[in-house]
Tab-separated table of C-alpha atoms and ligand atoms in Angstrom:
chain	number	residue	atom	x	y	z
A	126	MET	CA	28.957	-7.366	-7.119
A	127	THR	CA	31.040	-7.605	-3.965
A	128	SER	CA	32.540	-4.117	-4.379
A	129	LEU	CA	28.998	-2.732	-4.156
A	130	ASP	CA	28.308	-4.736	-1.021
A	131	SER	CA	31.473	-3.431	0.611
A	132	TYR	CA	30.511	0.143	-0.318
A	133	ILE	CA	27.163	-0.479	1.426
A	134	GLU	CA	28.945	-1.965	4.439
A	135	SER	CA	31.233	1.031	4.867
A	136	ASN	CA	28.326	3.498	4.574
A	137	LYS	CA	25.883	1.585	6.750
A	138	ASP	CA	25.541	4.119	9.549
A	139	ARG	CA	24.978	7.021	7.182
A	140	PHE	CA	22.432	5.052	5.121
A	141	LEU	CA	20.484	4.281	8.269
A	142	ASN	CA	20.718	7.809	9.693
A	143	GLU	CA	19.475	9.366	6.468
A	144	LEU	CA	16.380	7.184	6.663
A	145	LEU	CA	15.841	8.112	10.309
A	146	ASP	CA	15.998	11.804	9.326
A	147	LEU	CA	13.309	11.224	6.716
A	148	LEU	CA	11.158	9.404	9.260
A	149	ARG	CA	11.305	12.440	11.574
A	150	ILE	CA	9.209	14.424	9.092
A	151	PRO	CA	5.492	13.811	9.787
A	152	SER	CA	4.357	13.671	6.153
A	153	VAL	CA	0.753	12.672	6.853
A	154	SER	CA	-1.110	13.271	3.601
A	155	ALA	CA	-4.640	12.789	4.945
A	156	ASP	CA	-4.555	15.595	7.481
A	157	PRO	CA	-4.271	19.201	6.197
A	158	LYS	CA	-2.523	20.254	9.392
A	159	TYR	CA	0.608	18.441	8.138
A	160	LYS	CA	0.649	20.184	4.740
A	161	ALA	CA	3.901	22.069	5.412
A	162	ASP	CA	5.555	18.900	6.726
A	163	VAL	CA	4.536	17.010	3.600
A	164	ALA	CA	6.118	19.778	1.483
A	165	ARG	CA	9.249	19.683	3.657
A	166	CYS	CA	9.456	15.939	3.166
A	167	ALA	CA	9.182	16.321	-0.617
A	168	GLU	CA	12.105	18.749	-0.560
A	169	ALA	CA	14.144	16.343	1.589
A	170	VAL	CA	13.485	13.541	-0.893
A	171	ARG	CA	14.491	15.819	-3.784
A	172	LYS	CA	17.763	16.764	-2.071
A	173	ASN	CA	18.543	13.145	-1.262
A	174	LEU	CA	17.939	12.103	-4.859
A	175	GLU	CA	20.288	14.826	-6.015
A	176	ALA	CA	22.936	13.743	-3.536
A	177	ALA	CA	22.547	10.145	-4.700
A	178	GLY	CA	23.598	11.171	-8.201
A	179	VAL	CA	20.594	11.832	-10.442
A	180	ASP	CA	21.052	14.257	-13.374
A	181	PHE	CA	18.346	16.421	-11.842
A	182	ALA	CA	15.544	16.154	-9.310
A	183	GLU	CA	12.552	18.461	-9.141
A	184	ILE	CA	9.422	19.125	-7.157
A	185	CYS	CA	6.312	18.869	-9.301
A	186	PRO	CA	3.439	20.714	-7.673
A	187	THR	CA	-0.043	19.206	-8.008
A	188	ALA	CA	-3.521	20.244	-6.902
A	189	GLY	CA	-2.627	18.348	-3.726
A	190	HIS	CA	0.751	17.307	-2.345
A	191	PRO	CA	3.815	17.516	-4.607
A	192	ILE	CA	5.436	14.727	-6.601
A	193	VAL	CA	9.218	14.388	-6.558
A	194	TYR	CA	10.694	13.496	-9.928
A	195	GLY	CA	14.312	12.767	-10.752
A	196	GLU	CA	16.219	10.934	-13.459
A	197	LYS	CA	19.587	9.710	-14.540
A	198	ILE	CA	19.877	8.972	-18.223
A	199	ILE	CA	23.191	7.354	-19.079
A	200	ASP	CA	22.283	6.360	-22.643
A	201	PRO	CA	18.885	6.860	-24.290
A	202	LYS	CA	19.399	3.586	-26.164
A	203	LEU	CA	19.516	1.593	-22.944
A	204	PRO	CA	16.391	0.446	-21.084
A	205	THR	CA	14.828	2.714	-18.457
A	206	VAL	CA	13.541	1.656	-15.051
A	207	LEU	CA	10.858	3.859	-13.495
A	208	VAL	CA	11.039	3.663	-9.707
A	209	TYR	CA	7.812	4.601	-7.964
A	210	GLY	CA	7.318	5.102	-4.243
A	211	HIS	CA	5.476	7.315	-1.796
A	212	TYR	CA	6.867	9.622	0.869
A	213	ASP	CA	3.491	10.268	2.486
A	214	VAL	CA	2.383	8.215	5.467
A	215	GLN	CA	-0.826	7.202	7.215
A	216	PRO	CA	-1.983	9.169	10.265
A	217	PRO	CA	-0.231	7.826	13.384
A	218	ASP	CA	-3.404	7.465	15.475
A	219	PRO	CA	-4.089	6.017	18.004
A	220	LEU	CA	-1.053	7.698	19.548
A	221	ASP	CA	-1.371	6.179	23.004
A	222	LEU	CA	-0.731	2.694	21.623
A	223	TRP	CA	2.762	3.568	20.379
A	224	THR	CA	5.633	2.520	22.638
A	225	SER	CA	7.748	5.374	21.231
A	226	PRO	CA	6.528	8.503	19.429
A	227	PRO	CA	5.713	7.779	15.756
A	228	PHE	CA	7.935	10.524	14.365
A	229	GLU	CA	10.891	9.985	16.682
A	230	PRO	CA	12.366	6.841	15.146
A	231	VAL	CA	14.140	4.355	17.386
A	232	VAL	CA	16.086	1.261	16.398
A	233	LYS	CA	15.363	-1.570	18.810
A	234	ASP	CA	16.215	-5.260	18.416
A	235	GLY	CA	17.045	-4.748	14.762
A	236	LEU	CA	13.778	-2.968	13.967
A	237	ILE	CA	13.262	0.664	12.978
A	238	TYR	CA	10.134	1.917	14.747
A	239	ALA	CA	8.385	4.912	13.150
A	240	ARG	CA	5.322	5.731	11.091
A	241	GLY	CA	6.333	5.217	7.471
A	242	SER	CA	9.360	3.042	8.269
A	243	ALA	CA	8.004	0.161	6.172
A	244	ASP	CA	5.241	1.986	4.283
A	245	ASP	CA	6.932	3.413	2.376
A	246	LYS	CA	9.889	5.598	3.336
A	247	GLY	CA	12.142	2.730	4.368
A	248	GLN	CA	11.288	0.914	1.165
A	249	PHE	CA	11.548	3.665	-1.438
A	250	TYR	CA	14.670	5.040	0.220
A	251	MET	CA	16.408	1.702	-0.464
A	252	HIS	CA	16.186	2.686	-4.128
A	253	VAL	CA	17.718	6.103	-3.496
A	254	LYS	CA	20.624	4.463	-1.694
A	255	ALA	CA	20.910	1.714	-4.317
A	256	LEU	CA	21.254	4.455	-6.913
A	257	GLU	CA	24.047	6.051	-4.896
A	258	VAL	CA	25.760	2.674	-4.620
A	259	MET	CA	25.560	2.094	-8.368
A	260	VAL	CA	26.581	5.633	-9.345
A	261	LYS	CA	29.531	5.803	-6.946
A	262	ASN	CA	30.807	2.456	-8.152
A	263	ASN	CA	30.252	3.068	-11.872
A	264	ALA	CA	27.762	0.234	-11.887
A	265	LEU	CA	24.545	1.832	-13.115
A	266	PRO	CA	23.840	-0.300	-16.194
A	267	CYS	CA	20.744	1.487	-17.551
A	268	ASN	CA	18.624	4.605	-17.180
A	269	VAL	CA	16.545	5.281	-14.114
A	270	LYS	CA	13.667	7.626	-13.365
A	271	PHE	CA	12.228	8.256	-9.921
A	272	MET	CA	8.681	9.322	-9.200
A	273	ILE	CA	8.017	9.559	-5.476
A	274	GLU	CA	4.566	10.857	-4.663
A	275	GLY	CA	2.932	12.378	-1.596
A	276	GLU	CA	-0.648	11.171	-1.942
A	277	GLU	CA	-0.572	7.378	-2.139
A	278	GLU	CA	-2.269	6.976	1.209
A	279	VAL	CA	-5.142	9.203	0.087
A	280	GLY	CA	-5.767	7.621	-3.309
A	281	SER	CA	-3.131	9.089	-5.693
A	282	ASP	CA	-5.729	11.215	-7.504
A	283	ASN	CA	-3.260	13.889	-8.562
A	284	LEU	CA	-0.622	11.366	-9.523
A	285	GLY	CA	-3.138	9.936	-11.974
A	286	VAL	CA	-3.417	13.374	-13.597
A	287	PHE	CA	0.387	13.767	-13.588
A	288	VAL	CA	0.908	10.416	-15.298
A	289	VAL	CA	-1.628	11.205	-18.029
A	290	ASN	CA	-0.034	14.625	-18.656
A	291	ASN	CA	3.599	13.482	-18.574
A	292	LYS	CA	3.701	10.379	-20.703
A	293	ALA	CA	6.867	11.378	-22.555
A	294	LYS	CA	8.705	12.300	-19.389
A	295	LEU	CA	7.767	8.991	-17.784
A	296	LYS	CA	8.674	6.878	-20.791
A	297	ALA	CA	10.275	3.722	-19.456
A	298	ASP	CA	10.440	-0.017	-19.950
A	299	VAL	CA	9.353	-1.251	-16.568
A	300	VAL	CA	8.117	0.104	-13.239
A	301	LEU	CA	9.876	-0.969	-10.053
A	302	ILE	CA	8.094	-0.553	-6.713
A	303	SER	CA	9.083	-1.560	-3.203
A	304	ASP	CA	5.858	-1.096	-1.241
A	305	THR	CA	4.706	-4.653	-0.480
A	306	SER	CA	5.838	-7.498	1.709
A	307	MET	CA	7.624	-10.841	1.444
A	308	ILE	CA	6.641	-14.096	3.163
A	309	ALA	CA	9.505	-14.021	5.684
A	310	ASN	CA	13.112	-12.872	5.922
A	311	ASP	CA	14.248	-16.382	5.060
A	312	VAL	CA	11.416	-16.995	2.569
A	313	PRO	CA	11.769	-14.329	-0.124
A	314	SER	CA	8.793	-13.791	-2.404
A	315	ILE	CA	7.680	-11.451	-5.149
A	316	ASN	CA	4.167	-10.078	-5.282
A	317	THR	CA	2.421	-10.775	-8.553
A	318	GLY	CA	-0.928	-9.246	-7.784
A	319	LEU	CA	-2.649	-6.527	-5.822
A	320	ARG	CA	-6.312	-6.062	-5.030
A	321	GLY	CA	-8.379	-3.111	-6.163
A	322	LEU	CA	-10.409	-0.937	-3.852
A	323	SER	CA	-13.729	0.828	-3.542
A	324	TYR	CA	-14.108	3.027	-0.479
A	325	VAL	CA	-17.356	4.646	0.605
A	326	GLU	CA	-18.713	6.520	3.562
A	327	VAL	CA	-22.321	6.083	4.652
A	328	GLU	CA	-24.514	8.399	6.663
A	329	VAL	CA	-27.717	7.108	8.227
A	330	THR	CA	-30.168	9.679	9.572
A	331	GLY	CA	-33.075	8.869	11.845
A	332	PRO	CA	-34.917	11.536	13.833
A	333	ASN	CA	-34.159	15.202	13.109
A	334	ARG	CA	-32.105	15.531	16.338
A	335	ASP	CA	-30.595	13.506	19.174
A	336	LEU	CA	-33.341	12.264	21.495
A	337	HIS	CA	-33.600	11.166	25.126
A	338	SER	CA	-33.255	7.377	24.853
A	339	GLY	CA	-35.783	6.865	27.647
A	340	VAL	CA	-38.426	9.253	26.429
A	341	TYR	CA	-38.288	8.086	22.781
A	342	GLY	CA	-36.283	4.833	22.817
A	343	GLY	CA	-38.307	1.805	21.687
A	344	ALA	CA	-40.584	3.694	19.355
A	345	VAL	CA	-38.168	5.682	17.233
A	346	ALA	CA	-35.591	3.663	15.320
A	347	ASN	CA	-32.027	4.178	16.483
A	348	PRO	CA	-29.854	4.951	13.413
A	349	ILE	CA	-26.837	3.172	14.938
A	350	ASN	CA	-28.885	0.010	15.524
A	351	THR	CA	-30.236	0.318	11.996
A	352	LEU	CA	-26.782	0.890	10.477
A	353	CYS	CA	-25.449	-2.173	12.314
A	354	ALA	CA	-28.303	-4.324	10.994
A	355	MET	CA	-27.754	-3.027	7.475
A	356	ILE	CA	-24.027	-3.731	7.659
A	357	ALA	CA	-24.631	-7.197	9.117
A	358	SER	CA	-26.866	-8.028	6.174
A	359	LEU	CA	-24.031	-7.365	3.705
A	360	HIS	CA	-22.587	-10.865	4.329
A	361	ASP	CA	-24.481	-14.153	4.258
A	362	ALA	CA	-23.874	-17.210	6.445
A	363	ASP	CA	-21.199	-18.432	4.016
A	364	GLY	CA	-19.251	-15.196	4.325
A	365	ARG	CA	-20.241	-14.051	0.864
A	366	ILE	CA	-21.109	-10.470	0.062
A	367	THR	CA	-24.852	-10.118	-0.567
A	368	ILE	CA	-24.774	-7.109	-2.897
A	369	PRO	CA	-26.522	-8.290	-6.090
A	370	GLY	CA	-24.102	-8.567	-8.993
A	371	PHE	CA	-21.031	-8.069	-6.799
A	372	TYR	CA	-19.356	-11.302	-7.890
A	373	ASP	CA	-20.364	-11.056	-11.569
A	374	ASP	CA	-16.960	-9.955	-12.848
A	375	VAL	CA	-14.782	-11.744	-10.295
A	376	GLN	CA	-12.012	-13.646	-11.996
A	377	GLU	CA	-12.092	-17.188	-10.655
A	378	LEU	CA	-8.681	-18.810	-10.551
A	379	SER	CA	-8.156	-22.207	-12.149
A	380	ALA	CA	-7.495	-25.165	-9.873
A	381	ALA	CA	-3.918	-25.168	-11.177
A	382	ASP	CA	-3.401	-21.501	-10.298
A	383	ARG	CA	-4.850	-22.042	-6.835
A	384	LYS	CA	-2.600	-25.009	-6.335
A	385	ALA	CA	0.445	-23.006	-7.397
A	386	LEU	CA	-0.389	-20.192	-4.975
A	387	ALA	CA	-0.982	-22.705	-2.188
A	388	GLU	CA	2.615	-23.850	-2.510
A	389	ALA	CA	3.792	-20.712	-0.726
A	390	PRO	CA	4.417	-21.684	2.887
A	391	PHE	CA	1.670	-20.460	5.196
A	392	ASP	CA	1.372	-21.631	8.775
A	393	GLU	CA	-2.198	-20.774	9.700
A	394	LYS	CA	-1.823	-21.756	13.371
A	395	GLU	CA	1.238	-19.538	13.752
A	396	TRP	CA	-0.526	-16.727	11.868
A	397	MET	CA	-3.570	-16.926	14.181
A	398	LYS	CA	-1.328	-16.932	17.224
A	399	GLU	CA	0.553	-13.879	16.032
A	400	LEU	CA	-2.759	-12.056	15.490
A	401	GLY	CA	-4.258	-13.214	18.774
A	402	VAL	CA	-7.338	-14.808	17.188
A	403	ALA	CA	-8.707	-18.190	18.251
A	404	ALA	CA	-10.459	-18.891	14.950
A	405	VAL	CA	-10.517	-17.576	11.415
A	406	LYS	CA	-13.566	-16.451	9.497
A	407	GLY	CA	-14.205	-15.779	5.839
A	408	GLU	CA	-15.743	-16.853	2.583
A	409	LYS	CA	-16.640	-20.520	2.499
A	410	GLY	CA	-14.590	-22.664	0.173
A	411	TYR	CA	-11.386	-20.631	0.331
A	412	THR	CA	-8.260	-20.778	2.467
A	413	SER	CA	-7.191	-17.888	4.685
A	414	ASP	CA	-4.441	-17.043	2.239
A	415	GLU	CA	-6.935	-16.964	-0.638
A	416	ARG	CA	-9.413	-14.899	1.362
A	417	CYS	CA	-6.658	-12.312	1.878
A	418	THR	CA	-5.538	-12.139	-1.722
A	419	ILE	CA	-7.629	-13.532	-4.574
A	420	ARG	CA	-11.128	-12.993	-3.128
A	421	PRO	CA	-13.015	-9.720	-2.779
A	422	THR	CA	-13.994	-8.438	0.654
A	423	LEU	CA	-16.184	-5.871	2.354
A	424	ASP	CA	-15.060	-4.365	5.656
A	425	VAL	CA	-16.125	-1.606	7.997
A	426	ASN	CA	-13.078	0.558	8.706
A	427	GLY	CA	-14.739	2.813	11.222
A	428	ILE	CA	-18.188	3.345	12.655
A	429	TRP	CA	-19.420	6.163	14.811
A	430	GLY	CA	-22.332	8.159	16.118
A	431	GLY	CA	-23.976	8.987	19.422
A	432	TYR	CA	-21.974	9.428	22.593
A	433	ILE	CA	-18.432	8.059	22.824
A	434	GLY	CA	-17.008	10.314	25.554
A	435	GLU	CA	-16.288	9.474	29.197
A	436	GLY	CA	-19.015	7.885	31.267
A	437	ALA	CA	-22.546	7.174	30.115
A	438	LYS	CA	-24.952	9.487	28.354
A	439	THR	CA	-28.415	8.226	27.569
A	440	VAL	CA	-29.087	9.307	24.039
A	441	LEU	CA	-30.830	8.057	20.953
A	442	PRO	CA	-28.580	9.568	18.294
A	443	GLY	CA	-29.953	11.311	15.242
A	444	LYS	CA	-27.212	10.009	12.955
A	445	ALA	CA	-24.823	7.127	12.456
A	446	PHE	CA	-21.840	6.842	10.131
A	447	ALA	CA	-19.487	4.209	8.790
A	448	LYS	CA	-16.517	4.029	6.463
A	449	ILE	CA	-16.660	0.894	4.362
A	450	SER	CA	-14.094	-0.545	1.978
A	451	MET	CA	-14.346	-3.281	-0.594
A	452	ARG	CA	-11.187	-5.025	-1.775
A	453	LEU	CA	-11.576	-6.057	-5.375
A	454	VAL	CA	-9.905	-8.690	-7.519
A	455	PRO	CA	-8.863	-8.682	-11.170
A	456	ASN	CA	-11.651	-7.880	-13.608
A	457	GLN	CA	-13.911	-6.223	-11.025
A	458	LYS	CA	-14.180	-2.492	-11.693
A	459	SER	CA	-13.963	-0.106	-8.791
A	460	ASP	CA	-16.623	2.272	-10.136
A	461	ARG	CA	-19.032	-0.586	-10.676
A	462	ALA	CA	-18.496	-1.956	-7.160
A	463	THR	CA	-19.153	1.504	-5.763
A	464	LYS	CA	-22.341	1.844	-7.834
A	465	LEU	CA	-23.595	-1.599	-6.827
A	466	PHE	CA	-22.921	-0.855	-3.173
A	467	LYS	CA	-24.711	2.499	-3.327
A	468	GLU	CA	-27.780	1.128	-5.066
A	469	HIS	CA	-28.020	-1.830	-2.715
A	470	PHE	CA	-27.422	0.153	0.457
A	471	GLU	CA	-30.058	2.698	-0.499
A	472	LYS	CA	-32.462	-0.097	-1.377
A	473	ILE	CA	-32.115	-1.942	1.939
A	474	ALA	CA	-32.611	1.226	3.982
A	475	PRO	CA	-35.775	0.813	6.084
A	476	PRO	CA	-38.373	3.603	5.799
A	477	TYR	CA	-37.445	5.006	9.229
A	478	VAL	CA	-33.987	6.175	8.126
A	479	LYS	CA	-32.497	8.188	5.275
A	480	VAL	CA	-29.234	6.939	3.796
A	481	VAL	CA	-26.504	8.847	1.965
A	482	VAL	CA	-23.584	6.967	0.374
A	483	ARG	CA	-20.532	9.074	-0.456
A	484	PRO	CA	-17.829	7.475	-2.603
A	485	HIS	CA	-14.202	8.107	-1.627
A	486	HIS	CA	-11.255	6.914	-3.675
A	487	GLY	CA	-10.957	3.657	-5.510
A	488	GLY	CA	-8.592	1.766	-7.712
A	489	GLU	CA	-8.275	-1.300	-9.858
A	490	ALA	CA	-6.584	-4.583	-9.067
A	491	ALA	CA	-3.405	-5.533	-10.883
A	492	VAL	CA	-1.595	-8.708	-11.812
A	493	THR	CA	1.984	-8.857	-12.971
A	494	PRO	CA	3.387	-11.586	-15.229
A	495	THR	CA	6.124	-13.942	-14.064
A	496	ASP	CA	7.480	-14.678	-17.522
A	497	SER	CA	8.848	-11.191	-18.283
A	498	VAL	CA	12.509	-10.255	-18.475
A	499	ALA	CA	12.005	-7.904	-15.534
A	500	TYR	CA	10.444	-10.606	-13.360
A	501	LYS	CA	13.261	-12.999	-14.197
A	502	ALA	CA	15.815	-10.334	-13.324
A	503	ALA	CA	14.046	-9.606	-10.044
A	504	SER	CA	13.871	-13.280	-9.220
A	505	LYS	CA	17.555	-13.798	-9.974
A	506	ALA	CA	18.544	-10.737	-7.937
A	507	MET	CA	16.623	-12.015	-4.924
A	508	GLU	CA	17.949	-15.512	-5.328
A	509	GLU	CA	21.501	-14.174	-5.187
A	510	ALA	CA	20.892	-11.851	-2.273
A	511	PHE	CA	18.845	-14.281	-0.161
A	512	GLY	CA	20.363	-17.550	-1.320
A	513	LYS	CA	16.865	-18.779	-2.179
A	514	LYS	CA	14.633	-18.439	-5.206
A	515	PRO	CA	11.721	-16.117	-4.418
A	516	ILE	CA	8.189	-17.516	-4.493
A	517	PRO	CA	5.549	-15.649	-6.512
A	518	THR	CA	2.623	-14.639	-4.260
A	519	ARG	CA	-0.487	-12.514	-4.508
A	520	GLY	CA	-0.804	-9.523	-2.206
A	521	GLY	CA	-4.020	-8.383	-0.590
A	522	GLY	CA	-3.307	-4.670	-0.362
A	523	SER	CA	-3.831	-2.067	-3.045
A	524	ILE	CA	-1.578	0.268	-4.983
A	525	PRO	CA	-4.075	1.722	-7.464
A	526	ILE	CA	-1.446	3.472	-9.534
A	527	VAL	CA	-0.076	0.110	-10.716
A	528	ALA	CA	-3.136	-0.492	-12.919
A	529	LEU	CA	-2.872	3.078	-14.167
A	530	PHE	CA	0.785	2.622	-15.171
A	531	GLU	CA	-0.347	-0.246	-17.316
A	532	LYS	CA	-3.333	1.575	-18.801
A	533	GLU	CA	-1.697	4.955	-19.446
A	534	LEU	CA	1.983	4.098	-19.954
A	535	GLY	CA	1.644	0.512	-21.126
A	536	LEU	CA	4.084	-0.536	-18.423
A	537	LYS	CA	4.204	-3.647	-16.281
A	538	THR	CA	5.332	-3.373	-12.695
A	539	ILE	CA	7.674	-5.421	-10.553
A	540	LEU	CA	6.475	-5.393	-6.948
A	541	PHE	CA	9.871	-5.652	-5.325
A	542	GLY	CA	8.789	-5.410	-1.700
A	543	PHE	CA	11.047	-6.201	1.248
A	544	GLY	CA	8.627	-5.625	4.131
A	545	LEU	CA	6.802	-8.228	6.197
A	546	ASP	CA	3.066	-8.473	6.862
A	547	SER	CA	3.928	-8.179	10.563
A	548	ASP	CA	5.492	-4.706	10.119
A	549	ASN	CA	2.329	-3.085	11.519
A	550	ILE	CA	1.840	-0.760	8.587
A	551	HIS	CA	-1.138	1.620	9.117
A	552	SER	CA	-1.052	0.530	12.753
A	553	PRO	CA	0.699	1.638	15.957
A	554	ASN	CA	4.369	0.619	16.313
A	555	GLU	CA	4.981	0.333	12.599
A	556	HIS	CA	8.487	-0.987	12.079
A	557	TYR	CA	10.885	-2.054	9.373
A	558	GLY	CA	13.774	-4.444	9.786
A	559	VAL	CA	17.298	-3.075	9.533
A	560	PHE	CA	17.972	-6.420	7.833
A	561	ASN	CA	15.223	-5.720	5.285
A	562	TYR	CA	16.442	-2.190	4.603
A	563	PHE	CA	19.986	-3.296	3.822
A	564	LYS	CA	18.876	-6.446	2.043
A	565	GLY	CA	16.857	-4.241	-0.275
A	566	ILE	CA	19.822	-1.932	-0.898
A	567	GLN	CA	21.922	-4.996	-1.763
A	568	THR	CA	19.283	-6.604	-3.976
A	569	ILE	CA	18.228	-3.600	-6.078
A	570	PRO	CA	21.604	-3.106	-7.860
A	571	ARG	CA	21.527	-6.830	-8.678
A	572	PHE	CA	18.116	-6.310	-10.284
A	573	PHE	CA	19.473	-3.452	-12.403
A	574	HIS	CA	22.451	-5.552	-13.407
A	575	HIS	CA	20.414	-8.579	-14.496
A	576	TYR	CA	17.679	-6.507	-16.079
A	577	ALA	CA	20.182	-4.620	-18.256
A	578	GLU	CA	22.008	-7.834	-19.139
A	579	MET	CA	18.862	-9.784	-19.978
A	580	SER	CA	17.493	-6.884	-22.058
A	581	LYS	CA	20.508	-6.928	-24.376
B	783	BES	N1	1.900	-0.208	0.631
B	783	BES	C1	0.479	-0.275	0.775
B	783	BES	C2	-0.160	-1.397	-0.010
B	783	BES	C3	0.272	-2.807	0.311
B	783	BES	C4	0.738	-3.165	1.548
B	783	BES	C5	0.150	-3.744	-0.660
B	783	BES	C6	1.123	-4.466	1.813
B	783	BES	C7	0.499	-5.055	-0.405
B	783	BES	C8	1.002	-5.409	0.838
B	783	BES	C9	-0.114	1.043	0.364
B	783	BES	O1	0.582	2.142	0.903
B	783	BES	C10	-1.508	1.155	0.907
B	783	BES	O2	-1.657	1.212	2.094
B	783	BES	N2	-2.516	1.206	0.039
B	783	BES	C11	-3.860	1.413	0.460
B	783	BES	C12	-4.713	1.883	-0.670
B	783	BES	C13	-4.716	3.371	-0.888
B	783	BES	C14	-5.642	3.718	-2.016
B	783	BES	C15	-5.068	4.127	0.350
B	783	BES	C16	-4.461	0.130	0.952
B	783	BES	O3	-4.103	-0.964	0.473
B	783	BES	O4	-5.302	0.226	1.837
B	784	MN	MN1	2.590	1.934	0.667
B	785	MN	MN1	-0.080	2.374	3.037
């Protein structure tokens, strides 16, 4: 494989600059004002795929943002790897907390700073470059299909439709995704599970208009106070979620499975220090690592109402709002969690407020086996590239399409992520290591090689 590594070495600057160009396009899927930029990004991805050597690459329009599809079929009898990624990014807000503008990438101390650098442009683009490396060196050992979408950060609704309607086109043997993280640059790991998600927005209405908080305050319930009390009641003293039935379907891990997961190195003190917290908090009976991966959660993502401008305004607001997410674990169903939340939240609403619960997107959890040919190939590829055998870990984030690939296409996924939890994804100063980017480009062709060999 050394000839591939030397090809990478001699094209390093170009590989990095192409990524920086992609990062300059503000492909924010959530905000309609970026619609043209998202489309421009899709076209850039298509062109780059073509340049990397696919047979063809096309833009597939959807009811929302387009999907980029490309393929290189060298022999229909050989296995096919379906690479999935997303070119859309989260909104960059809050802008004032960035040390450099989110869409003007800078490389500083070995880190590429830009929105989307780790999630997921830097990661899916490793696959585009790995394809180039394999094609240019006559080392592509099997077929490859690319499906890079533009709506992952807003729930992949239209991708779900696309997958259902294009089963033949997407026929493959395994899905390969780089959109997760490893334990550390010197502790490679492979994600074997993702959590599901249920996301809702709640609206709490009190009086029919904003009121003077002196004239009415004390006698008319304040919807923000009420919302806070309702939210506070959603956890008990043991950190468990109080929604009746919420834990019914939760898959409890065996003591052996918990022990195996606990073998992954995790320095809680160091972790707390890095996050700037003096203590941890969570469900009783579970470690921090377990709370972040194999246990369900309920979190407020945003809460608003009343006056939040400069200075002080005395007001008893008429309405209060919150965006609430629940992370789900295998066997819990997103729709059921949403239903249970809605029923419970409406039930606990005191008579002095009206409550509306609006479901947003959701998705199911996923677990990937470690005894498959693809996992073994991924493990071997990482072991060669990092000089250490990767540790299987569970991830806490969600990629809802993974469960759908299994349900609709019957395909298992390899979560071949090269990011780090400390990359600040979805947060100001998102960054991706130059080391990680090139390590990924070096490791991916090794995966293809071993996967094709082991499939023989
Ligand atoms: N790449 C992330 C998911 C992720 C990150 C998984 C790190 C594991 C480790 C993905 O882009 C993402 O942000 N997903 C969303 C869900 C989506 C439905 C908006 C999430 O997890 O919040
Ligand atoms: Mn992502
Ligand atoms: Mn994301």
